[in-house]
Amino acid sequence: MSKYREFYRQSLDNIDQFWSDQARLIYWNKPFDRVLDYSKPPFARWFVGGQTNLCYNAIDRHLPNRASQNGLIYISTETGQKSHFTYQEMYREVNACALMLQELGVTRGDRVIIYMPMIPEAIFSVLACARIGAIHCIVFGGFAASSLAIRIDDSSPKVMITADAGMRGGRLIPYKPLINKALEIAKRPPGKVVLYDRGLDEKLDRKTGKQFDYDALIKKHLGKNLEPVWLESEDPSYISYTSGTTGVPKGVQRDTGGHAVALAASMKHIYCGEAGETMFTTSDIGWVVGHSYIIYGPLLAGMTTIVYEGLPVRPDPGVWWQIVEQHKVSVMFSSPTAVRVLKKESQDYITRYNLRSLKHLFLAGEPLDEPTHRWVSDALKIPVIDHFWQTETGWPMLTSIPGVEKTPIKFGSPSFPAYGYNLKILSEITGKEVGVNEKGVVTVVPPLPPGCMTTLWGDDKRFVETYFKDFESQLVYSTFDWGIRDQDGYHFILGRTDDVINVAGHRLGTREIEEALQSHANVIEVAVVGIKDQIKGQLPIAFAVLRDTKAIESVEKGLSHERDIIKEVVRKLGAIARPARLYFVEMLPKTRSGKLLRRSIQALAEGKDPGDLTTLEDPRALDAIIQILKEP
Ligand code: AMP
């Protein structure tokens, strides 16, 4: 491991040299004066004084050599649509979209909400924002109206770009009713809404339903070019909302220069993606993985990115591997949940294809269990790299770094700290580093490296208080994940330290789900916990105390009382947050100081020891839960 160790050491000991070397991977219109300004910890300013543009680096820079190479291949197994765009064609589309935004009054620093399914126009919109220095904020197309409204109010966008509908598993998800509702609830709705009409939603009123029609606006500008706006390195590029322990999502803000350098460096050292090759990231642009490795990462590297709309098992579980074969994918990035779904089927769905082009499969977003890691490695016969990161970091914190050294993989482990992260596992009690194989909280001694969040949108105070106050005596960034390091230096992630759960790689705050359930008139209080699930990693289940227990037997519009209450979650947060079960109880287990004992409930639900219960206010509350969970 000597090469990795040396590379890692350099990144921490010679920060300026290390990162100015990496910064050469992108184009700077004006060189930076300083690599790092860390005069106001924990706020880090990277590549101070430098000017660059993400869209220029992702598209324009490749035109001399790759104008006729595909930049984007689009495959939808939902609609059957396939298309591809060369770098030259992307340049044309993105310029037209940038001009459209300009026509709508969007200028540098304005926010644009993108609420779109996985279609090429979503990627063009993102790059168009980057081109003119507008800050994009993609909201996952599965979020419900009120989740969208919260994000609208926090980011106060000038324009929203959306589509008529998304599709999942063959089911149409009309966006317009949802958008209308979100605009109605939002206190600071965008002045203008542009709709890309896929022609999917038959009910859409095409005469009055569209305020601005994407196609019509774009047509006016096709063929015209717009010079990119040269942004300061530290200018925000985008906001991505993520769940935390409170009911209010946090707007993770990323800069421009640091973000570009970090992604370009990761493409070289971690993903080993070469210009001219193809990358297939199976995530959605609504999540951080999509931002980093469907859009920016592969395009910064001059690769072809595959944009896929659909499930991993439709029309059959071989669909992704067929894409790998057909498009000679060299880098693939997916999630443990997706692999667990495939694992229910025969390995033959993978092995029947010629996958010789594939160098690595990367997996992230949630813990990768050892059997799944083994199973997929066995099927692919290439290194399957588990790597650990967060919306906040934007690129991996723990990973194997095959571009530097091909270190052996240990099943179930995301290997080692990535360069730039001064990662420490600290004891929750003493705040000191734990020993080999001892459990502690995974932290990073700041400054966080380039590409990580620079603050929370509009809330520096919350940024510091949320992430840097976990340990009183020292300033460290907390990941809120438990971890251990073994005798060989390999790390293992053991789950969250806070009340956040991870369903199929999607982070959900238990508090958010509780608040949604509590908005039902008959719910007095409620506790949500995540329990282990074979496929999705975790699933939310809920325990509620009702105002009127007689209602338990009631049926509201064909729904049992349980389903009627759960409906609130789907309405407020979207189907991804839907609790698998809602149990009715007389009281919830709390400490004498009134703190909900979520961890004990979770332990019981998973058949484990509920831990220290000495502070429990009323033991009957837990007994009742034990009883309920025993029932079939
Ligand atoms: P998100 O910001 O939604 O990507 O979620 C980040 C969280 O997902 C982390 O804090 C971890 O709890 C979990 N996570 C991400 N990658 C991994 C991994 N490779 N192994 C274990 N947990 C992971």
XYZ file of C-alpha atoms and ligand atoms in Angstrom:
655
model
C 0.000 0.000 0.000
C 3.018 2.259 -0.202
C 1.862 4.263 -3.231
C -1.545 4.935 -1.743
C -0.001 5.874 1.608
C 2.429 8.299 0.027
C -0.290 9.904 -2.108
C -2.538 10.270 0.942
C 0.252 11.712 3.065
C 1.137 14.263 0.397
C -2.473 15.398 0.241
C -2.423 16.279 3.935
C 1.176 17.408 4.428
C 1.565 19.459 1.255
C -1.938 20.722 0.729
C -0.944 23.592 -1.584
C 1.265 21.513 -3.848
C -1.081 18.557 -3.934
C -4.192 20.502 -4.857
C -2.511 22.865 -7.265
C -1.346 19.749 -9.148
C -4.927 18.475 -9.234
C -6.211 21.894 -10.292
C -4.354 21.455 -13.594
C -7.001 18.917 -14.561
C -9.425 21.730 -15.308
C -9.313 24.946 -17.321
C -8.937 28.226 -15.425
C -9.754 31.406 -17.282
C -7.860 33.244 -14.575
C -5.368 31.334 -12.438
C -5.922 31.282 -8.691
C -3.699 33.287 -6.339
C -3.973 30.948 -3.379
C -4.809 27.273 -3.142
C -6.517 27.543 0.229
C -7.709 30.282 2.512
C -8.478 28.756 5.875
C -8.451 31.931 7.931
C -12.030 31.435 9.164
C -12.331 27.787 10.304
C -14.241 25.660 9.503
C -15.004 27.635 6.313
C -12.528 26.698 3.585
C -12.089 28.772 0.409
C -10.377 26.803 -2.338
C -8.450 28.225 -5.286
C -8.980 31.807 -4.204
C -8.876 34.382 -6.997
C -9.253 31.751 -9.727
C -11.995 32.027 -12.307
C -13.524 29.121 -14.140
C -16.810 27.715 -15.395
C -18.175 24.202 -14.910
C -20.083 24.123 -18.193
C -17.044 25.289 -20.139
C -14.990 22.524 -18.546
C -17.681 19.914 -19.147
C -18.460 20.786 -22.774
C -16.546 23.551 -24.592
C -13.125 22.327 -23.574
C -13.680 19.023 -25.367
C -14.860 20.467 -28.674
C -11.456 20.637 -30.386
C -10.903 16.888 -29.906
C -14.278 15.318 -29.248
C -16.934 17.328 -31.058
C -18.285 14.224 -32.780
C -17.926 11.892 -29.784
C -21.086 11.149 -27.857
C -21.233 13.142 -24.631
C -24.558 11.651 -23.593
C -26.446 8.489 -24.425
C -30.034 8.409 -23.269
C -31.882 5.152 -22.671
C -35.377 4.965 -21.216
C -36.816 1.534 -20.608
C -39.927 3.348 -19.371
C -40.815 4.993 -22.685
C -38.652 2.911 -25.012
C -36.910 6.091 -26.113
C -33.201 6.125 -26.998
C -31.118 9.044 -28.199
C -27.575 10.327 -28.185
C -25.872 13.688 -28.299
C -22.332 14.394 -29.407
C -20.358 17.015 -27.523
C -21.115 19.396 -30.397
C -24.841 18.668 -30.120
C -24.749 19.089 -26.363
C -23.013 22.407 -26.853
C -25.869 23.486 -29.109
C -28.604 22.360 -26.683
C -26.919 23.800 -23.606
C -26.262 27.144 -25.261
C -29.871 27.387 -26.356
C -31.032 26.533 -22.861
C -28.666 29.119 -21.356
C -30.080 31.731 -23.726
C -33.577 30.675 -22.754
C -32.759 31.213 -19.092
C -31.237 34.561 -19.897
C -34.378 35.535 -21.795
C -36.398 34.637 -18.728
C -34.318 37.058 -16.695
C -32.029 34.591 -14.934
C -28.586 36.009 -14.190
C -25.506 35.059 -12.193
C -26.314 33.997 -8.651
C -30.054 33.465 -9.282
C -31.468 30.082 -8.334
C -33.193 27.733 -10.745
C -35.153 24.738 -9.482
C -35.002 21.723 -11.744
C -37.768 19.234 -11.065
C -37.373 16.774 -13.865
C -37.266 13.089 -14.672
C -34.194 11.408 -16.155
C -34.211 13.008 -19.578
C -31.406 14.737 -21.506
C -33.121 18.127 -21.124
C -32.598 17.887 -17.362
C -28.861 17.623 -17.912
C -28.895 20.455 -20.456
C -30.739 22.630 -17.931
C -28.154 21.923 -15.246
C -25.263 22.761 -17.561
C -27.060 25.853 -18.840
C -27.343 27.142 -15.276
C -23.641 26.506 -14.773
C -22.884 28.338 -18.019
C -24.529 31.574 -16.893
C -23.566 31.274 -13.227
C -27.088 30.536 -12.000
C -27.255 28.206 -9.022
C -29.114 25.028 -9.835
C -31.130 23.107 -7.356
C -32.372 19.753 -8.585
C -35.272 18.351 -6.636
C -35.741 14.609 -7.035
C -38.719 13.998 -9.313
C -40.298 11.630 -6.802
C -40.710 14.224 -4.059
C -44.212 15.311 -3.136
C -45.590 18.848 -3.454
C -44.833 19.955 0.085
C -41.228 18.684 -0.067
C -40.823 20.642 -3.272
C -42.423 23.709 -1.679
C -39.984 23.611 1.267
C -37.077 23.585 -1.185
C -38.631 26.396 -3.203
C -39.035 28.547 -0.116
C -35.506 27.946 1.070
C -33.826 28.622 -2.251
C -36.270 31.271 -3.609
C -35.727 30.401 -7.277
C -36.410 32.789 -10.117
C -37.380 30.015 -12.510
C -38.431 26.400 -12.261
C -37.839 23.936 -15.082
C -40.020 20.857 -15.088
C -41.683 18.311 -17.353
C -45.180 16.987 -17.901
C -44.470 13.664 -16.239
C -42.061 11.064 -14.977
C -42.463 7.299 -15.239
C -41.505 4.520 -12.907
C -42.081 0.830 -13.420
C -44.475 1.632 -16.258
C -46.553 3.937 -14.047
C -47.079 7.529 -15.091
C -46.311 10.224 -12.507
C -47.922 13.445 -13.738
C -45.886 16.426 -12.511
C -48.268 19.262 -13.290
C -50.812 18.690 -10.481
C -47.928 18.328 -8.072
C -46.232 21.491 -9.335
C -49.469 23.449 -9.096
C -49.914 22.323 -5.519
C -46.297 23.176 -4.622
C -46.665 26.647 -6.133
C -49.847 27.127 -4.171
C -48.227 26.201 -0.837
C -44.874 27.923 -1.422
C -44.417 31.342 0.106
C -41.782 32.360 -2.428
C -42.794 30.642 -5.659
C -40.666 31.151 -8.778
C -42.002 33.817 -11.121
C -41.703 31.571 -14.158
C -42.202 27.875 -14.802
C -40.843 26.231 -17.941
C -42.348 22.876 -18.855
C -40.729 20.307 -21.099
C -43.531 18.368 -22.704
C -42.667 14.706 -23.176
C -46.159 14.080 -24.445
C -46.733 11.540 -21.693
C -49.456 13.105 -19.595
C -52.646 12.892 -21.619
C -54.534 14.919 -19.040
C -52.210 17.919 -19.292
C -54.077 20.902 -20.642
C -51.669 21.795 -23.426
C -53.324 25.122 -24.140
C -53.255 26.684 -20.698
C -51.278 24.181 -18.631
C -47.872 25.413 -19.713
C -46.665 28.809 -18.681
C -43.526 28.578 -20.792
C -42.908 25.755 -23.209
C -39.322 24.459 -23.137
C -39.277 23.386 -26.763
C -40.767 26.602 -28.087
C -38.311 28.732 -26.114
C -35.304 26.623 -27.041
C -36.124 26.647 -30.750
C -35.640 30.409 -30.862
C -32.061 30.049 -29.694
C -30.773 26.881 -31.318
C -27.557 27.598 -33.173
C -26.732 30.718 -31.135
C -23.896 30.666 -28.643
C -23.476 32.349 -25.321
C -20.078 32.951 -23.776
C -19.770 31.246 -20.393
C -19.747 33.532 -17.369
C -16.370 33.251 -15.636
C -17.136 32.651 -12.011
C -15.011 33.076 -8.948
C -13.848 29.702 -7.716
C -15.898 30.096 -4.550
C -19.144 31.147 -6.265
C -21.879 28.614 -5.475
C -22.607 26.155 -8.259
C -25.532 24.292 -6.776
C -27.651 23.512 -3.756
C -28.709 19.981 -2.927
C -31.148 19.374 -0.119
C -30.592 16.501 2.232
C -32.355 15.143 5.277
C -31.106 15.505 8.782
C -32.358 15.025 12.295
C -34.761 17.951 12.170
C -37.822 18.157 9.968
C -36.241 20.873 7.811
C -33.937 19.679 5.007
C -30.502 21.250 4.743
C -29.372 23.021 1.582
C -25.886 21.679 0.961
C -24.024 24.338 -1.002
C -21.091 23.598 -3.250
C -18.615 26.002 -4.843
C -17.443 26.098 -8.446
C -13.651 25.702 -8.641
C -13.178 23.260 -5.775
C -16.069 21.183 -7.034
C -14.638 20.995 -10.574
C -11.153 20.085 -9.362
C -12.378 17.460 -6.885
C -14.522 15.720 -9.472
C -11.866 15.828 -12.182
C -9.321 14.405 -9.728
C -11.712 11.667 -8.619
C -12.319 10.643 -12.223
C -8.599 10.125 -12.636
C -7.534 8.597 -9.337
C -10.654 6.793 -8.107
C -12.863 5.965 -11.086
C -10.065 5.576 -13.666
C -12.341 7.029 -16.350
C -10.466 8.011 -19.498
C -11.606 10.489 -22.134
C -13.447 8.664 -24.902
C -14.671 5.894 -22.584
C -18.212 5.460 -21.275
C -19.501 5.763 -17.722
C -22.822 4.398 -16.524
C -24.094 5.679 -13.201
C -27.461 4.174 -12.391
C -28.545 6.828 -9.893
C -30.920 9.760 -10.473
C -29.896 13.364 -11.076
C -31.969 14.291 -8.013
C -29.325 12.776 -5.746
C -25.756 13.877 -5.208
C -24.416 10.805 -7.019
C -26.287 11.936 -10.103
C -24.871 15.470 -9.923
C -21.323 14.243 -9.491
C -21.187 11.113 -11.619
C -24.002 11.252 -14.161
C -23.377 14.874 -15.051
C -20.165 16.612 -14.075
C -17.604 13.876 -13.381
C -17.791 11.963 -16.686
C -18.198 15.132 -18.762
C -15.260 16.883 -17.101
C -13.251 13.792 -18.018
C -14.375 13.857 -21.679
C -16.297 10.608 -21.308
C -19.704 9.582 -22.608
C -22.278 9.490 -19.842
C -25.242 7.135 -19.916
C -28.491 8.640 -18.682
C -30.888 5.822 -17.846
C -34.553 6.102 -16.949
C -35.971 2.870 -15.633
C -35.597 0.025 -13.197
C -32.753 -2.504 -12.973
C -35.129 -5.400 -13.682
C -37.299 -4.181 -16.549
C -37.725 -5.618 -19.136
C -35.508 -8.189 -17.397
C -32.684 -8.222 -14.830
C -30.099 -8.254 -17.617
C -30.994 -4.772 -18.874
C -28.074 -2.869 -17.293
C -25.518 -5.463 -18.335
C -26.802 -5.407 -21.853
C -26.181 -1.641 -21.821
C -22.653 -2.241 -20.522
C -21.986 -4.668 -23.348
C -23.601 -2.581 -26.050
C -21.938 0.701 -25.131
C -18.659 -0.747 -23.910
C -19.044 0.862 -20.506
C -15.729 1.030 -18.671
C -16.846 2.580 -15.368
C -20.099 1.670 -13.671
C -21.535 3.130 -10.490
C -24.594 1.728 -8.736
C -26.049 1.048 -5.297
C -26.075 -1.942 -2.956
C -29.888 -2.008 -3.087
C -29.864 -2.373 -6.865
C -27.403 -5.244 -6.596
C -29.503 -6.916 -3.895
C -32.512 -6.699 -6.209
C -30.467 -8.416 -8.933
C -29.156 -10.966 -6.460
C -32.660 -12.419 -6.168
C -32.278 -13.474 -9.789
C -29.801 -15.751 -11.489
C -26.184 -14.606 -11.923
C -26.667 -15.609 -15.516
C -28.374 -12.262 -16.201
C -24.947 -10.719 -15.646
C -22.613 -13.397 -16.934
C -24.387 -13.911 -20.266
C -23.108 -10.522 -21.510
C -19.668 -9.640 -22.744
C -18.542 -7.240 -20.020
C -14.876 -7.131 -20.947
C -14.928 -3.315 -21.262
C -15.854 -2.897 -17.590
C -12.874 -2.082 -15.363
C -14.645 -1.502 -12.056
C -18.063 -1.453 -10.493
C -18.420 1.187 -7.773
C -21.160 0.962 -5.154
C -22.201 3.591 -2.600
C -25.040 5.179 -0.713
C -25.581 2.641 2.042
C -23.783 -0.234 3.711
C -22.785 -3.005 1.306
C -23.152 -6.344 3.049
C -20.463 -8.922 2.569
C -22.595 -11.602 0.821
C -23.827 -9.081 -1.758
C -20.291 -7.790 -2.280
C -19.082 -11.370 -2.853
C -21.970 -12.298 -5.101
C -21.525 -9.416 -7.521
C -17.710 -9.682 -7.503
C -18.056 -13.330 -8.329
C -20.410 -12.602 -11.228
C -18.330 -9.780 -12.707
C -14.818 -11.018 -11.973
C -13.551 -7.430 -11.666
C -12.926 -5.311 -8.563
C -16.214 -4.171 -7.037
C -15.370 -1.085 -5.048
C -17.538 -0.154 -2.101
C -17.010 3.516 -1.348
C -18.452 5.743 1.294
C -19.536 9.338 0.918
C -22.301 11.803 1.606
C -24.266 14.562 -0.082
C -22.129 16.903 1.982
C -18.821 15.695 0.568
C -19.861 15.327 -3.091
C -17.182 12.699 -3.754
C -15.844 9.671 -1.863
C -14.320 9.898 1.602
C -13.488 6.232 1.994
C -12.551 4.266 -1.078
C -10.018 2.175 -2.874
C -8.006 4.436 -5.205
C -7.079 2.166 -8.114
C -5.738 5.055 -10.208
C -3.001 5.417 -7.617
C -2.643 1.833 -6.437
C -4.682 -1.311 -6.946
C -5.024 -2.307 -3.304
C -6.802 -5.600 -2.534
C -10.524 -5.363 -1.786
C -11.906 -6.615 1.518
C -15.534 -7.631 1.244
C -17.814 -5.341 3.240
C -15.230 -2.561 3.505
C -14.989 0.771 1.665
C -11.208 0.522 2.107
C -9.243 3.671 3.056
C -9.576 7.432 3.471
C -9.461 9.269 0.165
C -6.683 11.837 -0.350
C -7.539 15.209 1.174
C -9.618 13.826 4.045
C -7.885 13.873 7.401
C -10.205 11.161 8.629
C -10.321 10.091 12.270
C -12.531 7.676 14.131
C -13.244 9.232 17.508
C -14.674 7.784 20.683
C -18.131 9.183 21.349
C -17.248 9.426 25.030
C -13.634 10.625 25.234
C -13.356 12.346 21.846
C -10.012 10.600 21.372
C -9.091 8.334 18.466
C -10.249 4.764 19.033
C -7.960 1.761 18.721
C -7.911 -0.943 16.081
C -11.317 -2.624 15.686
C -12.940 -0.246 18.152
C -16.139 1.497 17.221
C -16.251 5.290 17.014
C -17.687 8.207 15.094
C -16.207 8.807 11.644
C -14.989 12.410 11.532
C -12.787 14.626 9.395
C -10.392 17.191 10.778
C -11.084 20.338 8.742
C -10.451 21.932 6.334
C -12.716 19.708 4.297
C -11.044 19.098 0.917
C -12.166 20.775 -2.332
C -15.551 19.677 -3.617
C -17.118 19.289 -0.190
C -19.962 21.529 0.964
C -18.775 25.047 1.672
C -21.760 25.932 3.867
C -25.519 25.459 4.110
C -27.452 27.712 1.792
C -28.112 30.974 3.612
C -27.206 29.531 6.983
C -23.536 29.576 7.976
C -24.533 29.176 11.598
C -26.462 25.981 11.000
C -23.530 24.640 8.947
C -21.175 25.048 11.904
C -23.655 23.918 14.543
C -24.836 20.855 12.649
C -21.552 19.435 11.488
C -18.786 20.775 13.710
C -20.255 20.662 17.217
C -20.438 16.914 17.809
C -17.284 16.984 19.910
C -17.098 19.852 22.361
C -13.365 20.111 22.793
C -12.318 19.980 19.147
C -13.386 21.286 15.779
C -14.101 18.218 13.665
C -16.604 17.486 10.921
C -18.926 14.683 11.968
C -20.267 12.295 9.347
C -22.784 10.981 11.912
C -21.702 7.485 10.967
C -20.219 4.811 13.188
C -17.113 3.146 11.887
C -14.155 0.939 12.750
C -10.712 0.458 11.291
C -9.187 -3.014 11.309
C -5.599 -4.106 11.817
C -4.858 -3.657 8.095
C -6.228 -0.126 7.950
C -9.478 -1.099 6.214
C -12.555 0.801 7.362
C -16.058 -0.489 7.952
C -19.162 1.686 8.284
C -21.645 0.519 10.897
C -24.630 2.847 10.365
C -25.696 6.306 11.482
C -25.185 7.801 14.910
C -28.233 10.056 14.506
C -31.895 9.583 13.701
C -31.374 9.360 9.981
C -32.295 6.186 8.142
C -31.213 4.995 4.758
C -33.805 3.399 2.496
C -32.318 2.022 -0.717
C -29.530 4.572 -0.503
C -31.898 7.492 0.110
C -31.392 9.374 3.284
C -34.577 10.053 5.221
C -34.922 11.933 8.471
C -37.131 10.066 10.911
C -38.241 13.494 12.139
C -39.513 14.435 8.678
C -41.609 11.277 8.476
C -42.878 11.800 12.017
C -43.951 15.333 11.180
C -45.810 14.110 8.113
C -47.650 11.425 10.122
C -48.412 13.903 12.843
C -50.234 16.140 10.422
C -53.060 13.560 10.424
C -55.798 14.869 12.694
C -55.998 11.673 14.742
C -52.286 11.359 15.557
C -51.106 12.782 18.877
C -47.530 11.650 18.741
C -45.480 9.259 16.747
C -42.064 7.593 16.574
C -40.420 6.429 13.373
C -37.465 4.064 13.276
C -35.602 2.276 10.536
C -35.466 -1.505 10.611
C -33.279 -3.851 8.615
C -34.600 -4.940 5.240
C -33.106 -7.648 3.066
C -33.285 -5.623 -0.126
C -33.500 -1.940 0.704
C -31.113 -2.003 3.648
C -33.603 -0.259 5.908
C -37.336 0.466 5.965
C -39.210 2.981 8.118
C -41.808 1.687 10.561
C -43.920 3.905 12.792
C -45.617 3.784 16.185
C -48.418 6.262 16.794
C -50.519 7.336 19.750
C -54.028 8.192 18.597
C -56.477 10.806 19.803
C -59.451 8.556 19.094
C -58.617 4.860 19.243
C -62.060 3.864 18.009
C -60.957 5.119 14.593
C -58.551 2.164 14.297
C -61.344 0.080 12.831
C -62.511 2.814 10.491
C -62.185 2.793 6.751
C -61.666 6.143 5.032
C -62.232 6.216 1.264
C -61.445 2.519 1.071
C -58.322 2.792 3.187
C -57.805 1.269 6.625
C -56.970 3.784 9.341
C -53.321 2.720 9.174
C -53.146 3.347 5.412
C -55.135 6.567 5.748
C -52.515 7.979 8.130
C -49.590 6.641 6.083
C -51.082 8.448 3.098
C -49.967 11.718 4.738
C -46.333 10.678 4.304
C -46.791 9.915 0.619
C -48.596 13.234 0.209
C -45.999 15.282 2.052
C -42.727 13.535 1.292
C -43.360 11.140 -1.569
C -43.609 7.378 -1.870
C -39.939 6.770 -1.001
C -40.639 7.751 2.613
C -43.721 5.535 3.052
C -43.531 3.542 6.327
C -43.805 -0.210 5.825
C -46.048 -0.452 8.905
C -47.773 1.856 11.335
C -48.514 0.362 14.736
C -50.928 1.925 17.202
C -49.747 2.200 20.817
C -51.034 3.848 23.985
C -47.774 5.625 24.737
C -44.272 5.951 23.353
C -41.133 4.979 25.266
C -39.406 8.129 26.476
C -36.742 9.100 28.949
C -37.781 11.013 32.042
C -36.597 14.159 30.309
C -39.004 13.425 27.473
C -36.561 12.224 24.828
C -37.961 9.595 22.524
C -36.048 6.297 22.768
C -35.879 5.607 19.044
C -32.742 3.514 19.337
C -34.399 1.146 21.838
C -37.493 0.762 19.671
C -35.298 0.044 16.689
C -33.281 -2.550 18.602
C -36.475 -4.308 19.690
C -37.877 -4.250 16.184
C -34.718 -5.970 14.988
C -34.803 -8.495 17.842
C -31.799 -6.947 19.595
C -31.065 -5.765 23.107
C -32.762 -2.368 23.654
C -29.764 -1.104 25.666
C -29.722 0.985 28.824
C -33.297 1.589 29.961
C -32.641 3.095 33.364
C -33.906 6.492 32.286
C -37.125 5.072 30.843
C -40.141 6.949 32.127
C -42.689 4.144 31.944
C -41.543 0.562 31.137
C -45.054 -0.331 29.971
C -44.446 1.650 26.795
C -41.661 -0.674 25.667
C -43.505 -3.797 26.847
C -46.425 -2.833 24.623
C -44.111 -2.466 21.642
C -42.541 -5.870 22.327
C -46.038 -7.349 22.408
C -47.121 -5.680 19.167
C -44.011 -6.766 17.325
C -44.645 -10.385 18.343
C -48.038 -10.315 16.655
C -48.045 -11.645 13.112
P -26.476 10.598 1.245
O -25.978 11.921 1.660
O -27.950 10.579 1.011
O -25.685 10.047 0.110
O -26.263 9.598 2.460
C -25.022 9.503 3.071
C -25.088 8.408 4.076
O -25.268 7.152 3.410
C -23.809 8.249 4.862
O -23.732 9.139 5.951
C -23.901 6.794 5.284
O -24.756 6.649 6.384
C -24.532 6.134 4.073
N -23.519 5.590 3.159
C -23.108 6.106 1.989
N -22.202 5.296 1.396
C -22.010 4.248 2.221
C -21.185 3.073 2.184
N -20.399 2.805 1.160
N -21.246 2.237 3.240
C -22.053 2.498 4.288
N -22.860 3.560 4.379
C -22.851 4.443 3.354
